[in-house]
């Protein structure tokens, strides 16, 4: 039965099956990085508030250094999925290999930048004298794992585009377990403190990168795709990622501004902010699992010339995003008393975090719509619009967040500004999807 002849109920069931088949395994891979940070936070948090505050600043900087290149995953997913829809698997994997080579080049450049500049960067973010040394130590060591992290992004994008989210799930589970064991052993067993936590994460990330490379290389050989670096292909991959890079830089600027504001509110506030941000990232990636399914499904539909299928899939995924957002918000409210003691025994940190968590809970349905529509437009290759929309969002958020310390609003007011940011994103993305201008068909956009 074709998409056009299927009944509405049958079409919804078809989309539900596709969304679940791709999103459930994708969730495991998506939450790998925030789970790494949460494990680090739980282990380091019991070393002391200064160590946790240092980790909060360093992990925000490290995540920024990696996440600005998230286009290695997202753009690759969309491009590969389009070629899958068009029936050209060799070209799909070849593009993925170009992305992996680009990831290695970018990783080397980031290391060369971060290692010497770590003290200046930490100081720029307003770390206290007690937290700064721990932030510098964690940042410098963890930076060594950035090439592996970028390879993981690019390789994951290839597999998602091929409609395979199960392999990333298996690798993510193995990486999470290895990270937890290594962190506990190096921090407490080897008595390396916060440095042990950083080394544990680096080793786990390198292991994940090696596993992904083995899978992608095997697929390339099966379909006759070249493994050699191609300057033209690498340059094309970089150019295709520029709009998403602008979009991600704007988003990371928002998160960095939030962290910088929290750091200036005091050690208890930045420590509480780190805990909440870890949870927020986990919730965001849970919602983004639906968006990952959207990237693969939308790319495949548009690659095959089926605009109506793309529209219907988009509509159904938004419904999923809202429902999952409501569920996650309720879980946050119910789990607050149990969640916070896992990360800190400091009553000041817990008291600061509690009201801000309510704001996070209430914003989850909004987040559900935002992440789904973001994924839909990425799957369509609509990067230029995503870039402009995020720049506008940054322009609204920045003054609102910077007013928080001046108005003595505290961490709860800061997270209210974060919710405002998500509302602006929702409006800009909704306007674009409603217009239909993203529905461009073909093996390439």
Short mmCIF file of C-alpha atoms in Angstrom, two decimals:
data_model
loop_
_atom_site.label_atom_id
_atom_site.label_comp_id
_atom_site.label_asym_id
_atom_site.label_seq_id
_atom_site.Cartn_x
_atom_site.Cartn_y
_atom_site.Cartn_z
CA UNK A 1 0.00 0.00 0.00
CA UNK A 2 1.44 3.40 -1.03
CA UNK A 3 1.58 6.50 1.15
CA UNK A 4 -1.10 8.16 -0.97
CA UNK A 5 -3.54 5.22 -0.80
CA UNK A 6 -3.08 4.44 2.90
CA UNK A 7 -5.82 5.42 5.34
CA UNK A 8 -4.97 8.08 7.95
CA UNK A 9 -4.98 5.46 10.72
CA UNK A 10 -2.72 3.11 8.74
CA UNK A 11 -0.38 6.00 7.92
CA UNK A 12 -0.10 6.95 11.59
CA UNK A 13 0.68 3.35 12.50
CA UNK A 14 3.34 3.22 9.81
CA UNK A 15 4.97 6.42 11.06
CA UNK A 16 4.72 5.22 14.67
CA UNK A 17 6.55 2.02 13.78
CA UNK A 18 9.28 3.93 11.95
CA UNK A 19 9.64 6.51 14.72
CA UNK A 20 9.86 3.89 17.46
CA UNK A 21 12.23 1.65 15.48
CA UNK A 22 14.66 4.54 14.95
CA UNK A 23 14.09 6.73 18.03
CA UNK A 24 14.31 4.13 20.79
CA UNK A 25 17.81 2.91 19.86
CA UNK A 26 18.84 6.47 18.94
CA UNK A 27 18.06 7.58 22.49
CA UNK A 28 20.86 5.40 23.87
CA UNK A 29 23.43 6.92 21.54
CA UNK A 30 22.18 10.48 22.03
CA UNK A 31 22.38 10.35 25.83
CA UNK A 32 25.93 8.97 25.85
CA UNK A 33 27.58 12.37 26.25
CA UNK A 34 25.22 13.82 28.90
CA UNK A 35 25.37 10.51 30.77
CA UNK A 36 29.15 10.76 30.70
CA UNK A 37 28.86 14.23 32.24
CA UNK A 38 26.28 13.06 34.78
CA UNK A 39 28.54 10.20 35.89
CA UNK A 40 31.44 12.62 36.15
CA UNK A 41 29.25 15.02 38.14
CA UNK A 42 28.08 12.31 40.54
CA UNK A 43 31.63 11.07 41.19
CA UNK A 44 33.35 14.46 41.30
CA UNK A 45 30.52 16.06 43.29
CA UNK A 46 31.43 14.00 46.34
CA UNK A 47 34.99 15.34 46.21
CA UNK A 48 33.67 18.79 47.12
CA UNK A 49 31.68 21.81 45.91
CA UNK A 50 34.76 23.52 44.41
CA UNK A 51 35.56 20.42 42.34
CA UNK A 52 31.95 20.18 41.13
CA UNK A 53 31.93 23.88 40.27
CA UNK A 54 35.18 23.43 38.32
CA UNK A 55 33.71 20.45 36.49
CA UNK A 56 30.61 22.51 35.67
CA UNK A 57 32.64 25.18 33.91
CA UNK A 58 35.05 22.78 32.19
CA UNK A 59 32.36 20.40 30.96
CA UNK A 60 30.34 23.31 29.55
CA UNK A 61 33.43 24.49 27.65
CA UNK A 62 34.30 20.98 26.49
CA UNK A 63 30.77 20.25 25.36
CA UNK A 64 30.82 23.51 23.44
CA UNK A 65 34.11 22.62 21.75
CA UNK A 66 32.60 19.34 20.54
CA UNK A 67 29.00 20.38 19.93
CA UNK A 68 29.83 23.21 17.55
CA UNK A 69 30.73 20.42 15.15
CA UNK A 70 27.52 18.46 15.66
CA UNK A 71 26.85 19.04 11.96
CA UNK A 72 29.22 16.11 11.44
CA UNK A 73 26.36 13.93 12.66
CA UNK A 74 23.26 15.88 11.68
CA UNK A 75 24.20 17.02 8.17
CA UNK A 76 25.65 13.59 7.42
CA UNK A 77 22.46 11.88 8.57
CA UNK A 78 20.33 14.00 6.23
CA UNK A 79 22.68 13.70 3.25
CA UNK A 80 23.12 9.94 3.62
CA UNK A 81 19.37 9.40 4.12
CA UNK A 82 18.60 11.32 0.91
CA UNK A 83 20.95 9.07 -1.04
CA UNK A 84 19.42 6.00 0.59
CA UNK A 85 16.00 7.22 -0.57
CA UNK A 86 17.45 7.67 -4.06
CA UNK A 87 18.99 4.17 -3.96
CA UNK A 88 22.71 5.16 -4.10
CA UNK A 89 24.36 3.44 -1.12
CA UNK A 90 27.92 3.77 -2.42
CA UNK A 91 27.65 7.55 -2.67
CA UNK A 92 25.99 7.66 0.75
CA UNK A 93 28.87 5.90 2.48
CA UNK A 94 31.49 7.84 0.50
CA UNK A 95 30.05 11.07 1.84
CA UNK A 96 30.18 9.60 5.33
CA UNK A 97 33.89 8.81 4.93
CA UNK A 98 34.52 12.42 3.91
CA UNK A 99 32.81 13.47 7.13
CA UNK A 100 35.04 11.20 9.21
CA UNK A 101 38.21 12.62 7.67
CA UNK A 102 36.87 16.12 8.30
CA UNK A 103 36.22 15.14 11.94
CA UNK A 104 39.85 14.14 12.44
CA UNK A 105 41.12 17.40 10.96
CA UNK A 106 38.79 19.50 13.09
CA UNK A 107 39.66 17.53 16.23
CA UNK A 108 43.38 18.24 15.78
CA UNK A 109 42.64 21.94 15.34
CA UNK A 110 40.53 22.08 18.51
CA UNK A 111 43.26 20.40 20.61
CA UNK A 112 45.84 22.89 19.33
CA UNK A 113 43.55 25.72 20.41
CA UNK A 114 42.25 24.49 23.77
CA UNK A 115 45.44 23.20 25.44
CA UNK A 116 47.36 26.51 25.58
CA UNK A 117 44.27 28.67 26.06
CA UNK A 118 42.62 26.68 28.90
CA UNK A 119 43.55 29.07 31.79
CA UNK A 120 42.41 32.14 29.87
CA UNK A 121 39.14 30.51 28.82
CA UNK A 122 38.32 29.42 32.38
CA UNK A 123 39.11 32.90 33.70
CA UNK A 124 36.88 34.44 31.05
CA UNK A 125 33.97 32.43 32.44
CA UNK A 126 34.37 33.96 35.87
CA UNK A 127 35.40 30.84 37.79
CA UNK A 128 36.22 31.45 41.44
CA UNK A 129 39.80 31.07 42.72
CA UNK A 130 38.84 27.76 44.35
CA UNK A 131 37.11 26.27 41.29
CA UNK A 132 39.47 27.51 38.53
CA UNK A 133 42.37 25.03 39.08
CA UNK A 134 39.99 22.07 38.87
CA UNK A 135 38.34 23.47 35.75
CA UNK A 136 41.70 23.92 34.00
CA UNK A 137 42.86 20.40 34.88
CA UNK A 138 39.68 18.74 33.63
CA UNK A 139 39.53 20.84 30.45
CA UNK A 140 43.12 20.19 29.38
CA UNK A 141 42.98 16.42 29.85
CA UNK A 142 39.53 15.97 28.32
CA UNK A 143 40.51 18.01 25.26
CA UNK A 144 42.75 15.12 24.20
CA UNK A 145 39.63 13.06 23.53
CA UNK A 146 38.02 15.61 21.20
CA UNK A 147 39.14 13.95 17.91
CA UNK A 148 37.59 10.69 19.09
CA UNK A 149 34.37 12.50 20.02
CA UNK A 150 34.14 14.09 16.57
CA UNK A 151 34.75 10.75 14.85
CA UNK A 152 31.90 9.34 16.93
CA UNK A 153 29.64 12.16 15.66
CA UNK A 154 30.51 11.63 12.00
CA UNK A 155 30.28 7.84 12.16
CA UNK A 156 26.97 7.99 13.99
CA UNK A 157 25.61 10.25 11.25
CA UNK A 158 26.52 7.69 8.59
CA UNK A 159 24.73 4.88 10.43
CA UNK A 160 21.64 6.97 11.18
CA UNK A 161 21.37 7.94 7.54
CA UNK A 162 21.50 4.25 6.66
CA UNK A 163 18.50 3.82 9.02
CA UNK A 164 20.68 1.99 11.56
CA UNK A 165 20.33 3.35 15.10
CA UNK A 166 20.89 0.02 16.85
CA UNK A 167 24.66 -0.10 16.34
CA UNK A 168 25.15 3.35 17.93
CA UNK A 169 23.04 2.13 20.87
CA UNK A 170 25.32 -0.85 21.48
CA UNK A 171 28.45 1.29 21.25
CA UNK A 172 26.94 3.91 23.56
CA UNK A 173 26.07 1.32 26.23
CA UNK A 174 29.60 -0.08 26.13
CA UNK A 175 31.08 3.42 26.31
CA UNK A 176 28.88 4.45 29.23
CA UNK A 177 29.79 1.36 31.27
CA UNK A 178 33.49 1.81 30.50
CA UNK A 179 33.33 5.50 31.45
CA UNK A 180 31.64 4.78 34.80
CA UNK A 181 34.11 2.04 35.73
CA UNK A 182 37.15 4.03 34.63
CA UNK A 183 36.00 7.18 36.44
CA UNK A 184 35.35 5.41 39.72
CA UNK A 185 38.63 3.51 39.51
CA UNK A 186 40.81 6.47 38.55
CA UNK A 187 39.20 9.07 40.82
CA UNK A 188 39.03 6.96 43.99
CA UNK A 189 41.02 3.78 43.33
CA UNK A 190 44.02 5.56 41.82
CA UNK A 191 43.35 8.70 43.89
CA UNK A 192 43.72 10.98 40.85
CA UNK A 193 40.82 13.22 41.81
CA UNK A 194 39.23 15.28 39.04
CA UNK A 195 42.08 14.38 36.67
CA UNK A 196 41.08 10.72 36.94
CA UNK A 197 37.56 11.59 35.88
CA UNK A 198 38.87 13.37 32.79
CA UNK A 199 41.20 10.51 31.83
CA UNK A 200 38.41 7.97 32.24
CA UNK A 201 36.22 9.89 29.81
CA UNK A 202 39.03 10.25 27.25
CA UNK A 203 39.74 6.51 27.27
CA UNK A 204 36.06 5.63 26.93
CA UNK A 205 35.59 8.05 24.02
CA UNK A 206 38.58 6.62 22.15
CA UNK A 207 37.17 3.12 22.54
CA UNK A 208 33.82 4.25 21.13
CA UNK A 209 35.49 5.90 18.14
CA UNK A 210 37.42 2.72 17.36
CA UNK A 211 34.21 0.65 17.45
CA UNK A 212 32.37 3.04 15.11
CA UNK A 213 35.26 3.14 12.66
CA UNK A 214 35.32 -0.65 12.45
CA UNK A 215 31.62 -0.71 11.51
CA UNK A 216 31.80 2.13 8.97
CA UNK A 217 34.96 0.80 7.29
CA UNK A 218 33.37 -2.63 6.94
CA UNK A 219 30.31 -1.05 5.31
CA UNK A 220 32.48 1.01 2.96
CA UNK A 221 34.31 -2.07 1.74
CA UNK A 222 31.04 -3.97 1.28
CA UNK A 223 29.61 -1.29 -1.01
CA UNK A 224 32.85 -0.40 -2.78
CA UNK A 225 33.24 3.07 -1.26
CA UNK A 226 36.76 4.47 -1.07
CA UNK A 227 38.41 4.90 2.35
CA UNK A 228 40.97 7.44 1.17
CA UNK A 229 40.63 11.12 2.05
CA UNK A 230 39.26 13.16 -0.84
CA UNK A 231 40.00 16.88 -0.67
CA UNK A 232 36.99 17.81 -2.78
CA UNK A 233 34.62 15.66 -0.73
CA UNK A 234 36.01 16.92 2.58
CA UNK A 235 35.67 20.51 1.41
CA UNK A 236 32.08 19.87 0.25
CA UNK A 237 31.22 18.33 3.63
CA UNK A 238 32.65 21.36 5.41
CA UNK A 239 30.74 23.79 3.20
CA UNK A 240 27.47 21.92 3.70
CA UNK A 241 27.98 22.13 7.45
CA UNK A 242 28.58 25.89 7.63
CA UNK A 243 24.92 26.88 8.21
CA UNK A 244 24.52 24.22 10.91
CA UNK A 245 27.81 25.41 12.43
CA UNK A 246 26.36 28.94 12.68
CA UNK A 247 23.19 27.49 14.19
CA UNK A 248 25.13 25.42 16.73
CA UNK A 249 27.54 28.23 17.62
CA UNK A 250 24.54 30.42 18.44
CA UNK A 251 23.03 27.67 20.59
CA UNK A 252 26.32 27.03 22.37
CA UNK A 253 26.70 30.77 22.94
CA UNK A 254 23.33 30.68 24.70
CA UNK A 255 24.48 27.84 26.95
CA UNK A 256 27.84 29.49 27.63
CA UNK A 257 26.15 32.76 28.55
CA UNK A 258 23.92 30.84 30.96
CA UNK A 259 26.95 29.13 32.54
CA UNK A 260 28.86 32.42 32.80
CA UNK A 261 25.88 34.10 34.49
CA UNK A 262 25.50 31.17 36.92
CA UNK A 263 29.23 31.29 37.75
CA UNK A 264 28.91 34.95 38.75
CA UNK A 265 26.02 34.12 41.06
CA UNK A 266 28.33 32.05 43.32
CA UNK A 267 29.75 28.54 43.76
CA UNK A 268 26.45 27.11 45.01
CA UNK A 269 24.63 28.51 41.99
CA UNK A 270 27.12 27.24 39.42
CA UNK A 271 27.19 23.84 41.11
CA UNK A 272 23.37 23.69 41.06
CA UNK A 273 23.39 24.94 37.47
CA UNK A 274 25.75 22.12 36.49
CA UNK A 275 23.42 19.52 37.97
CA UNK A 276 20.36 21.04 36.29
CA UNK A 277 22.14 21.47 32.96
CA UNK A 278 23.16 17.80 33.05
CA UNK A 279 19.53 16.81 33.59
CA UNK A 280 18.30 19.29 30.96
CA UNK A 281 20.76 17.86 28.44
CA UNK A 282 19.58 14.33 29.18
CA UNK A 283 15.94 15.36 28.72
CA UNK A 284 16.81 17.27 25.54
CA UNK A 285 18.53 14.27 24.05
CA UNK A 286 15.61 12.06 24.97
CA UNK A 287 13.38 14.37 22.94
CA UNK A 288 16.00 14.65 20.23
CA UNK A 289 15.77 10.89 19.74
CA UNK A 290 12.48 11.58 17.96
CA UNK A 291 14.24 14.29 15.97
CA UNK A 292 16.96 11.84 14.93
CA UNK A 293 14.25 9.54 13.61
CA UNK A 294 12.89 12.59 11.83
CA UNK A 295 16.21 13.36 10.16
CA UNK A 296 16.49 9.84 8.77
CA UNK A 297 12.81 9.52 7.79
CA UNK A 298 12.42 13.00 6.29
CA UNK A 299 15.69 12.69 4.36
CA UNK A 300 14.60 9.33 2.97
CA UNK A 301 11.15 10.59 1.94
CA UNK A 302 12.53 13.70 0.23
CA UNK A 303 15.29 11.69 -1.45
CA UNK A 304 12.56 9.48 -2.88
CA UNK A 305 10.43 12.46 -3.96
CA UNK A 306 7.57 11.87 -1.46
CA UNK A 307 6.64 15.31 -0.07
CA UNK A 308 3.29 14.17 1.31
CA UNK A 309 4.97 11.40 3.28
CA UNK A 310 7.41 13.96 4.68
CA UNK A 311 4.55 16.26 5.75
CA UNK A 312 2.65 13.48 7.48
CA UNK A 313 5.76 12.18 9.22
CA UNK A 314 6.50 15.70 10.48
CA UNK A 315 3.00 16.08 11.88
CA UNK A 316 3.12 12.75 13.67
CA UNK A 317 6.55 13.41 15.18
CA UNK A 318 5.37 16.74 16.61
CA UNK A 319 2.56 14.87 18.36
CA UNK A 320 5.13 12.47 19.76
CA UNK A 321 7.33 15.36 20.92
CA UNK A 322 4.52 17.01 22.87
CA UNK A 323 3.44 13.76 24.53
CA UNK A 324 6.98 12.79 25.54
CA UNK A 325 7.62 16.33 26.81
CA UNK A 326 4.59 16.16 29.11
CA UNK A 327 5.76 12.79 30.43
CA UNK A 328 9.31 13.99 31.07
CA UNK A 329 8.11 17.15 32.82
CA UNK A 330 6.02 15.06 35.22
CA UNK A 331 8.97 12.77 35.95
CA UNK A 332 11.19 15.76 36.78
CA UNK A 333 8.69 17.10 39.31
CA UNK A 334 8.23 13.73 40.98
CA UNK A 335 11.92 12.81 41.10
CA UNK A 336 13.36 16.08 42.44
CA UNK A 337 13.77 14.91 46.06
CA UNK A 338 15.51 11.72 44.93
CA UNK A 339 17.56 13.19 42.10
CA UNK A 340 19.53 15.96 43.81
CA UNK A 341 21.15 13.91 46.66
CA UNK A 342 22.81 11.74 44.01
CA UNK A 343 24.94 14.69 42.96
CA UNK A 344 25.61 16.71 46.08
CA UNK A 345 25.30 16.64 49.87
CA UNK A 346 25.51 20.46 50.10
CA UNK A 347 22.12 21.77 51.28
CA UNK A 348 22.79 25.21 49.74
CA UNK A 349 23.22 23.63 46.30
CA UNK A 350 20.05 21.53 46.70
CA UNK A 351 17.97 24.51 47.89
CA UNK A 352 19.16 26.58 44.93
CA UNK A 353 18.37 23.83 42.42
CA UNK A 354 14.86 22.87 43.59
CA UNK A 355 12.83 25.84 42.28
CA UNK A 356 14.80 26.00 39.03
CA UNK A 357 13.92 22.34 38.37
CA UNK A 358 10.23 23.28 38.40
CA UNK A 359 10.88 25.69 35.51
CA UNK A 360 12.69 22.92 33.64
CA UNK A 361 9.75 20.57 34.15
CA UNK A 362 7.17 23.06 32.88
CA UNK A 363 9.18 23.76 29.73
CA UNK A 364 9.43 20.16 28.53
CA UNK A 365 6.39 20.12 26.17
CA UNK A 366 7.81 23.23 24.49
CA UNK A 367 11.18 21.51 24.22
CA UNK A 368 9.47 18.52 22.63
CA UNK A 369 8.13 20.63 19.76
CA UNK A 370 11.44 22.48 19.32
CA UNK A 371 13.65 19.42 19.06
CA UNK A 372 11.32 17.59 16.71
CA UNK A 373 10.95 20.51 14.30
CA UNK A 374 14.69 21.15 14.48
CA UNK A 375 15.27 17.54 13.41
CA UNK A 376 12.71 17.73 10.63
CA UNK A 377 14.35 20.80 9.08
CA UNK A 378 17.80 19.23 9.46
CA UNK A 379 16.54 16.13 7.69
CA UNK A 380 15.32 18.37 4.89
CA UNK A 381 18.73 20.04 4.63
CA UNK A 382 17.25 23.41 5.58
CA UNK A 383 20.42 24.59 7.33
CA UNK A 384 20.40 28.27 6.26
CA UNK A 385 17.02 28.89 7.85
CA UNK A 386 18.06 27.08 11.04
CA UNK A 387 21.12 29.32 11.23
CA UNK A 388 19.14 32.57 10.96
CA UNK A 389 16.47 31.37 13.39
CA UNK A 390 19.07 30.57 16.06
CA UNK A 391 20.85 33.91 15.61
CA UNK A 392 17.53 35.65 16.27
CA UNK A 393 16.99 33.48 19.35
CA UNK A 394 20.44 34.38 20.69
CA UNK A 395 19.71 38.08 20.19
CA UNK A 396 16.60 37.77 22.38
CA UNK A 397 18.12 35.53 25.05
CA UNK A 398 21.41 37.32 25.69
CA UNK A 399 20.04 40.55 27.19
CA UNK A 400 17.43 38.64 29.22
CA UNK A 401 20.08 36.40 30.78
CA UNK A 402 22.57 39.19 31.42
CA UNK A 403 19.89 41.09 33.36
CA UNK A 404 19.56 38.23 35.88
CA UNK A 405 22.52 39.21 38.13
CA UNK A 406 21.63 42.91 37.90
CA UNK A 407 18.07 42.23 39.03
CA UNK A 408 19.20 39.71 41.67
CA UNK A 409 16.94 37.09 40.10
CA UNK A 410 19.06 34.07 41.00
CA UNK A 411 19.24 30.69 39.28
CA UNK A 412 15.46 30.33 38.93
CA UNK A 413 15.28 33.55 36.91
CA UNK A 414 18.15 32.33 34.74
CA UNK A 415 16.22 29.17 33.87
CA UNK A 416 13.12 31.24 33.17
CA UNK A 417 15.24 33.03 30.56
CA UNK A 418 16.22 29.63 29.18
CA UNK A 419 12.52 28.81 28.79
CA UNK A 420 11.99 32.09 26.92
CA UNK A 421 14.75 31.00 24.57
CA UNK A 422 12.92 27.75 23.82
CA UNK A 423 9.65 29.62 23.14
CA UNK A 424 11.39 31.81 20.54
CA UNK A 425 12.88 28.72 18.90
CA UNK A 426 9.48 27.05 18.78
CA UNK A 427 7.89 30.02 17.04
CA UNK A 428 10.59 30.35 14.37
CA UNK A 429 10.61 26.62 13.59
CA UNK A 430 6.82 26.38 13.47
CA UNK A 431 6.60 29.25 10.98
CA UNK A 432 9.09 27.52 8.68
CA UNK A 433 7.46 24.10 8.72
CA UNK A 434 4.05 25.66 8.13
CA UNK A 435 5.35 27.46 5.03
CA UNK A 436 6.34 24.22 3.25
CA UNK A 437 9.51 25.80 1.82
CA UNK A 438 11.60 23.01 3.35
CA UNK A 439 10.04 20.35 1.09
CA UNK A 440 12.83 20.06 -1.51
CA UNK A 441 13.14 16.64 -3.16
CA UNK A 442 16.07 14.78 -4.77
CA UNK A 443 19.25 12.90 -3.83
CA UNK A 444 20.85 16.25 -3.04
CA UNK A 445 19.25 19.49 -1.93
#
